[in-house]
């Protein structure tokens, strides 16, 4: 069974569109994250949620809106897509905020904005 | 979180031990050393972490110097599937809210 899953794996869309990426974890973890990996391969934290509540928002434009319907899901909705949003987006989860807790990453969603 | 310094790339022969160094001279007393790796086109994968003592698991060993200013990740018998970018990250015990801060990592290439 996949621990952290994301859908879709690939997403190609036009500028200005609105799209969502879904993430689910079956590990029973309390905390979930979204990371962005750009074309230069830098991996950066975007958001983290603990028990459905937003903990951090790393200066991400408000066009990006994470939504956590329950502890096992953290979806990422992006409005008015721009060319610079093209990247690979990774979801991750961990047992709890803080402590020496490793994060488990999903396979990534490659977003291409044309 | 403390900054880390790693070589940009390294080669290792298949079947030999791969030793990946990391400098973290500004590490604080409550910061752990974590290692993750990212195989091409996959999500990052946790390998191992430690605070002071050396650690070993089924994937690797982590050797931390006594002053904690540097560490070495050891893959005892490298295989072609170990080709990946390896990230050394230092992170406070209570720093989970900030997520992981990834640097450029070391691109380890296992040669057949």
mmCIF file of C-alpha atoms in Angstrom:
data_model
loop_
_atom_site.group_PDB
_atom_site.id
_atom_site.type_symbol
_atom_site.label_atom_id
_atom_site.label_comp_id
_atom_site.label_asym_id
_atom_site.label_seq_id
_atom_site.Cartn_x
_atom_site.Cartn_y
_atom_site.Cartn_z
ATOM 1 C CA UNK A 1 0.000 0.000 0.000
ATOM 2 C CA UNK A 2 1.207 3.450 -0.894
ATOM 3 C CA UNK A 3 1.933 5.488 2.246
ATOM 4 C CA UNK A 4 1.629 8.968 0.709
ATOM 5 C CA UNK A 5 -0.170 9.247 -2.604
ATOM 6 C CA UNK A 6 -0.751 12.190 -4.897
ATOM 7 C CA UNK A 7 -3.011 12.713 -7.887
ATOM 8 C CA UNK A 8 -2.516 13.492 -10.635
ATOM 9 C CA UNK A 9 1.086 12.528 -11.379
ATOM 10 C CA UNK A 10 1.227 14.898 -14.342
ATOM 11 C CA UNK A 11 -0.788 18.052 -14.911
ATOM 12 C CA UNK A 12 -0.545 20.211 -18.027
ATOM 13 C CA UNK A 13 -2.675 23.323 -18.199
ATOM 14 C CA UNK A 14 -2.950 26.822 -19.613
ATOM 15 C CA UNK A 15 -2.090 30.060 -17.873
ATOM 16 C CA UNK A 16 -4.974 31.514 -15.929
ATOM 17 C CA UNK A 17 -6.636 28.194 -15.189
ATOM 18 C CA UNK A 18 -7.457 26.884 -11.714
ATOM 19 C CA UNK A 19 -6.267 23.398 -10.745
ATOM 20 C CA UNK A 20 -6.072 21.136 -7.715
ATOM 21 C CA UNK A 21 -3.619 18.478 -6.589
ATOM 22 C CA UNK A 22 -4.770 15.882 -4.090
ATOM 23 C CA UNK A 23 -2.712 14.201 -1.382
ATOM 24 C CA UNK A 24 -3.609 11.358 0.933
ATOM 25 C CA UNK A 25 -1.595 9.532 3.575
ATOM 26 C CA UNK A 26 -2.543 6.246 5.202
ATOM 27 C CA UNK A 27 0.119 6.369 7.922
ATOM 28 C CA UNK A 28 -2.069 7.914 10.591
ATOM 29 C CA UNK A 29 0.219 10.952 10.770
ATOM 30 C CA UNK A 30 -0.820 14.252 12.352
ATOM 31 C CA UNK A 31 1.141 16.599 10.121
ATOM 32 C CA UNK A 32 1.162 17.072 6.359
ATOM 33 C CA UNK A 33 3.240 19.311 4.114
ATOM 34 C CA UNK A 34 3.485 20.675 0.605
ATOM 35 C CA UNK A 35 6.882 21.257 -1.009
ATOM 36 C CA UNK A 36 7.770 22.768 -4.376
ATOM 37 C CA UNK A 37 10.784 21.666 -6.454
ATOM 38 C CA UNK A 38 11.606 24.097 -9.224
ATOM 39 C CA UNK A 39 13.497 23.561 -12.471
ATOM 40 C CA UNK A 40 16.822 24.080 -10.679
ATOM 41 C CA UNK A 41 15.908 21.195 -8.367
ATOM 42 C CA UNK A 42 15.647 23.317 -5.217
ATOM 43 C CA UNK A 43 13.135 21.782 -2.844
ATOM 44 C CA UNK A 44 11.270 24.273 -0.635
ATOM 45 C CA UNK A 45 8.578 23.985 1.989
ATOM 46 C CA UNK A 46 5.323 25.758 1.123
ATOM 47 C CA UNK A 47 2.826 24.792 3.819
ATOM 48 C CA UNK A 48 2.409 22.532 6.779
ATOM 49 C CA UNK A 49 -0.775 21.426 8.501
ATOM 50 C CA UNK A 50 -1.180 19.763 11.876
ATOM 51 C CA UNK A 51 -4.508 18.141 12.672
ATOM 52 C CA UNK A 52 -6.177 20.069 9.856
ATOM 53 C CA UNK A 53 -4.836 23.433 11.017
ATOM 54 C CA UNK A 54 -2.385 25.558 9.066
ATOM 55 C CA UNK A 55 0.956 25.896 10.832
ATOM 56 C CA UNK A 56 3.270 27.532 8.325
ATOM 57 C CA UNK A 57 2.856 29.396 5.072
ATOM 58 C CA UNK A 58 6.256 30.181 3.601
ATOM 59 C CA UNK A 59 5.457 33.398 1.718
ATOM 60 C CA UNK A 60 3.486 31.524 -0.863
ATOM 61 C CA UNK A 61 1.179 33.681 -3.039
ATOM 62 C CA UNK A 62 -2.432 33.590 -1.924
ATOM 63 C CA UNK A 63 -3.303 32.011 -5.277
ATOM 64 C CA UNK A 64 -2.209 28.816 -3.516
ATOM 65 C CA UNK A 65 -4.777 27.575 -1.027
ATOM 66 C CA UNK A 66 -4.251 24.328 0.837
ATOM 67 C CA UNK A 67 -7.315 22.550 2.158
ATOM 68 C CA UNK A 68 -7.343 19.766 4.720
ATOM 69 C CA UNK A 69 -10.755 18.073 4.977
ATOM 70 C CA UNK A 70 -9.358 15.589 7.499
ATOM 71 C CA UNK A 71 -6.023 14.505 8.963
ATOM 72 C CA UNK A 72 -5.355 12.085 6.126
ATOM 73 C CA UNK A 73 -5.785 14.585 3.281
ATOM 74 C CA UNK A 74 -4.118 17.830 2.278
ATOM 75 C CA UNK A 75 -5.119 19.162 -1.109
ATOM 76 C CA UNK A 76 -3.508 22.062 -2.929
ATOM 77 C CA UNK A 77 -5.672 24.369 -5.001
ATOM 78 C CA UNK A 78 -4.001 26.880 -7.294
ATOM 79 C CA UNK A 79 -5.892 29.787 -8.848
ATOM 80 C CA UNK A 80 -4.921 31.802 -11.927
ATOM 81 C CA UNK A 81 -1.947 29.625 -12.797
ATOM 82 C CA UNK A 82 1.211 31.386 -13.988
ATOM 83 C CA UNK A 83 4.196 30.132 -15.973
ATOM 84 C CA UNK A 84 6.357 30.316 -12.841
ATOM 85 C CA UNK A 85 4.136 27.801 -11.103
ATOM 86 C CA UNK A 86 5.565 25.069 -13.312
ATOM 87 C CA UNK A 87 7.372 22.715 -10.952
ATOM 88 C CA UNK A 88 7.125 19.374 -9.212
ATOM 89 C CA UNK A 89 4.965 19.513 -6.093
ATOM 90 C CA UNK A 90 5.545 17.003 -3.309
ATOM 91 C CA UNK A 91 3.238 16.172 -0.461
ATOM 92 C CA UNK A 92 4.700 14.743 2.752
ATOM 93 C CA UNK A 93 3.550 13.639 6.180
ATOM 94 C CA UNK A 94 5.077 13.039 9.591
ATOM 95 C CA UNK A 95 3.931 11.754 12.946
ATOM 96 C CA UNK A 96 3.763 15.117 14.694
ATOM 97 C CA UNK A 97 5.092 18.585 14.647
ATOM 98 C CA UNK A 98 8.489 18.773 16.273
ATOM 99 C CA UNK A 99 10.606 15.993 17.605
ATOM 100 C CA UNK A 100 12.895 13.755 15.602
ATOM 101 C CA UNK A 101 10.191 12.687 13.210
ATOM 102 C CA UNK A 102 11.024 11.701 9.692
ATOM 103 C CA UNK A 103 8.872 12.863 6.822
ATOM 104 C CA UNK A 104 7.415 10.536 4.232
ATOM 105 C CA UNK A 105 7.068 11.981 0.753
ATOM 106 C CA UNK A 106 4.656 11.264 -2.046
ATOM 107 C CA UNK A 107 5.776 10.576 -5.626
ATOM 108 C CA UNK A 108 5.247 14.158 -6.754
ATOM 109 C CA UNK A 109 2.988 15.951 -9.228
ATOM 110 C CA UNK A 110 4.675 17.543 -12.219
ATOM 111 C CA UNK A 111 2.773 20.702 -13.095
ATOM 112 C CA UNK A 112 3.399 22.328 -16.466
ATOM 113 C CA UNK A 113 1.783 25.679 -17.189
ATOM 114 C CA UNK A 114 1.719 26.657 -20.870
ATOM 115 C CA UNK B 1 18.287 25.647 11.506
ATOM 116 C CA UNK B 2 22.018 25.329 11.006
ATOM 117 C CA UNK B 3 23.511 25.479 7.540
ATOM 118 C CA UNK B 4 25.155 22.409 6.010
ATOM 119 C CA UNK B 5 27.902 22.045 3.422
ATOM 120 C CA UNK B 6 28.201 19.014 1.170
ATOM 121 C CA UNK B 7 30.273 18.204 -1.918
ATOM 122 C CA UNK B 8 28.363 18.760 -5.128
ATOM 123 C CA UNK B 9 28.999 15.304 -6.498
ATOM 124 C CA UNK B 10 30.787 12.036 -5.770
ATOM 125 C CA UNK B 11 31.435 8.778 -7.567
ATOM 126 C CA UNK B 12 31.619 5.338 -6.012
ATOM 127 C CA UNK B 13 32.170 1.890 -7.483
ATOM 128 C CA UNK B 14 29.349 -0.591 -7.194
ATOM 129 C CA UNK B 15 29.826 -2.909 -4.214
ATOM 130 C CA UNK B 16 32.116 -0.504 -2.377
ATOM 131 C CA UNK B 17 31.218 1.633 0.608
ATOM 132 C CA UNK B 18 30.022 5.135 -0.231
ATOM 133 C CA UNK B 19 31.041 7.745 2.328
ATOM 134 C CA UNK B 20 29.196 11.047 2.053
ATOM 135 C CA UNK B 21 30.520 13.904 4.202
ATOM 136 C CA UNK B 22 28.584 16.824 5.623
ATOM 137 C CA UNK B 23 29.813 19.851 7.533
ATOM 138 C CA UNK B 24 27.500 21.539 10.011
ATOM 139 C CA UNK B 25 29.868 23.609 12.132
ATOM 140 C CA UNK B 26 27.127 25.882 13.510
ATOM 141 C CA UNK B 27 24.921 23.053 14.758
ATOM 142 C CA UNK B 28 23.173 23.712 18.068
ATOM 143 C CA UNK B 29 22.938 21.314 20.957
ATOM 144 C CA UNK B 30 19.310 20.396 20.292
ATOM 145 C CA UNK B 31 19.642 19.945 16.535
ATOM 146 C CA UNK B 32 19.513 16.534 14.929
ATOM 147 C CA UNK B 33 21.363 15.521 11.774
ATOM 148 C CA UNK B 34 19.047 14.011 9.157
ATOM 149 C CA UNK B 35 19.860 12.387 5.847
ATOM 150 C CA UNK B 36 17.414 12.099 2.983
ATOM 151 C CA UNK B 37 17.946 11.106 -0.602
ATOM 152 C CA UNK B 38 16.084 11.744 -3.826
ATOM 153 C CA UNK B 39 16.311 9.222 -6.615
ATOM 154 C CA UNK B 40 15.613 10.715 -10.031
ATOM 155 C CA UNK B 41 11.930 11.576 -10.560
ATOM 156 C CA UNK B 42 10.917 10.335 -7.114
ATOM 157 C CA UNK B 43 10.034 12.001 -3.830
ATOM 158 C CA UNK B 44 12.713 12.400 -1.168
ATOM 159 C CA UNK B 45 13.256 9.370 1.053
ATOM 160 C CA UNK B 46 14.286 9.403 4.688
ATOM 161 C CA UNK B 47 17.499 7.464 5.376
ATOM 162 C CA UNK B 48 18.643 8.016 8.938
ATOM 163 C CA UNK B 49 19.037 10.623 11.658
ATOM 164 C CA UNK B 50 21.071 11.116 14.829
ATOM 165 C CA UNK B 51 21.813 13.531 17.630
ATOM 166 C CA UNK B 52 25.147 12.585 19.195
ATOM 167 C CA UNK B 53 25.723 8.876 18.893
ATOM 168 C CA UNK B 54 26.488 6.956 15.749
ATOM 169 C CA UNK B 55 23.438 5.311 14.263
ATOM 170 C CA UNK B 56 22.866 2.331 11.986
ATOM 171 C CA UNK B 57 19.794 0.996 10.256
ATOM 172 C CA UNK B 58 19.084 -1.304 7.352
ATOM 173 C CA UNK B 59 19.939 1.391 4.825
ATOM 174 C CA UNK B 60 23.011 3.144 6.177
ATOM 175 C CA UNK B 61 25.232 4.193 9.047
ATOM 176 C CA UNK B 62 25.624 7.718 10.363
ATOM 177 C CA UNK B 63 28.877 8.734 11.994
ATOM 178 C CA UNK B 64 28.796 12.019 13.905
ATOM 179 C CA UNK B 65 32.043 13.547 15.143
ATOM 180 C CA UNK B 66 32.441 14.132 18.850
ATOM 181 C CA UNK B 67 32.158 17.911 18.451
ATOM 182 C CA UNK B 68 29.110 17.342 16.202
ATOM 183 C CA UNK B 69 30.436 19.752 13.616
ATOM 184 C CA UNK B 70 30.464 17.170 10.852
ATOM 185 C CA UNK B 71 29.020 13.795 9.979
ATOM 186 C CA UNK B 72 29.404 11.039 7.413
ATOM 187 C CA UNK B 73 26.702 8.923 5.868
ATOM 188 C CA UNK B 74 27.949 5.458 4.941
ATOM 189 C CA UNK B 75 26.243 3.181 2.448
ATOM 190 C CA UNK B 76 28.147 -0.050 3.155
ATOM 191 C CA UNK B 77 27.698 -1.829 -0.183
ATOM 192 C CA UNK B 78 26.555 0.651 -2.792
ATOM 193 C CA UNK B 79 24.406 -0.561 -5.668
ATOM 194 C CA UNK B 80 23.376 1.166 -8.887
ATOM 195 C CA UNK B 81 20.017 1.921 -7.278
ATOM 196 C CA UNK B 82 21.777 4.101 -4.713
ATOM 197 C CA UNK B 83 22.506 6.702 -7.398
ATOM 198 C CA UNK B 84 20.655 9.751 -6.098
ATOM 199 C CA UNK B 85 21.009 13.218 -4.582
ATOM 200 C CA UNK B 86 21.754 12.923 -0.867
ATOM 201 C CA UNK B 87 20.725 15.729 1.461
ATOM 202 C CA UNK B 88 22.192 16.397 4.880
ATOM 203 C CA UNK B 89 19.807 18.485 7.002
ATOM 204 C CA UNK B 90 20.129 19.764 10.535
ATOM 205 C CA UNK B 91 16.928 20.470 12.328
ATOM 206 C CA UNK B 92 15.935 21.435 15.852
ATOM 207 C CA UNK B 93 14.085 18.883 17.917
ATOM 208 C CA UNK B 94 11.077 21.172 18.011
ATOM 209 C CA UNK B 95 11.461 22.475 14.498
ATOM 210 C CA UNK B 96 8.889 20.358 12.767
ATOM 211 C CA UNK B 97 6.632 23.318 12.070
ATOM 212 C CA UNK B 98 9.207 24.746 9.669
ATOM 213 C CA UNK B 99 9.399 21.697 7.476
ATOM 214 C CA UNK B 100 12.735 20.509 6.109
ATOM 215 C CA UNK B 101 15.259 22.931 4.639
ATOM 216 C CA UNK B 102 16.921 21.211 1.714
ATOM 217 C CA UNK B 103 20.256 22.443 0.362
ATOM 218 C CA UNK B 104 21.829 21.416 -2.924
ATOM 219 C CA UNK B 105 22.891 18.004 -1.646
ATOM 220 C CA UNK B 106 25.490 15.617 -3.041
ATOM 221 C CA UNK B 107 24.830 13.853 -6.308
ATOM 222 C CA UNK B 108 26.166 10.351 -5.704
ATOM 223 C CA UNK B 109 26.808 8.338 -8.841
ATOM 224 C CA UNK B 110 27.422 4.622 -8.438
ATOM 225 C CA UNK B 111 29.598 3.317 -11.251
ATOM 226 C CA UNK B 112 29.190 -0.282 -12.500
#
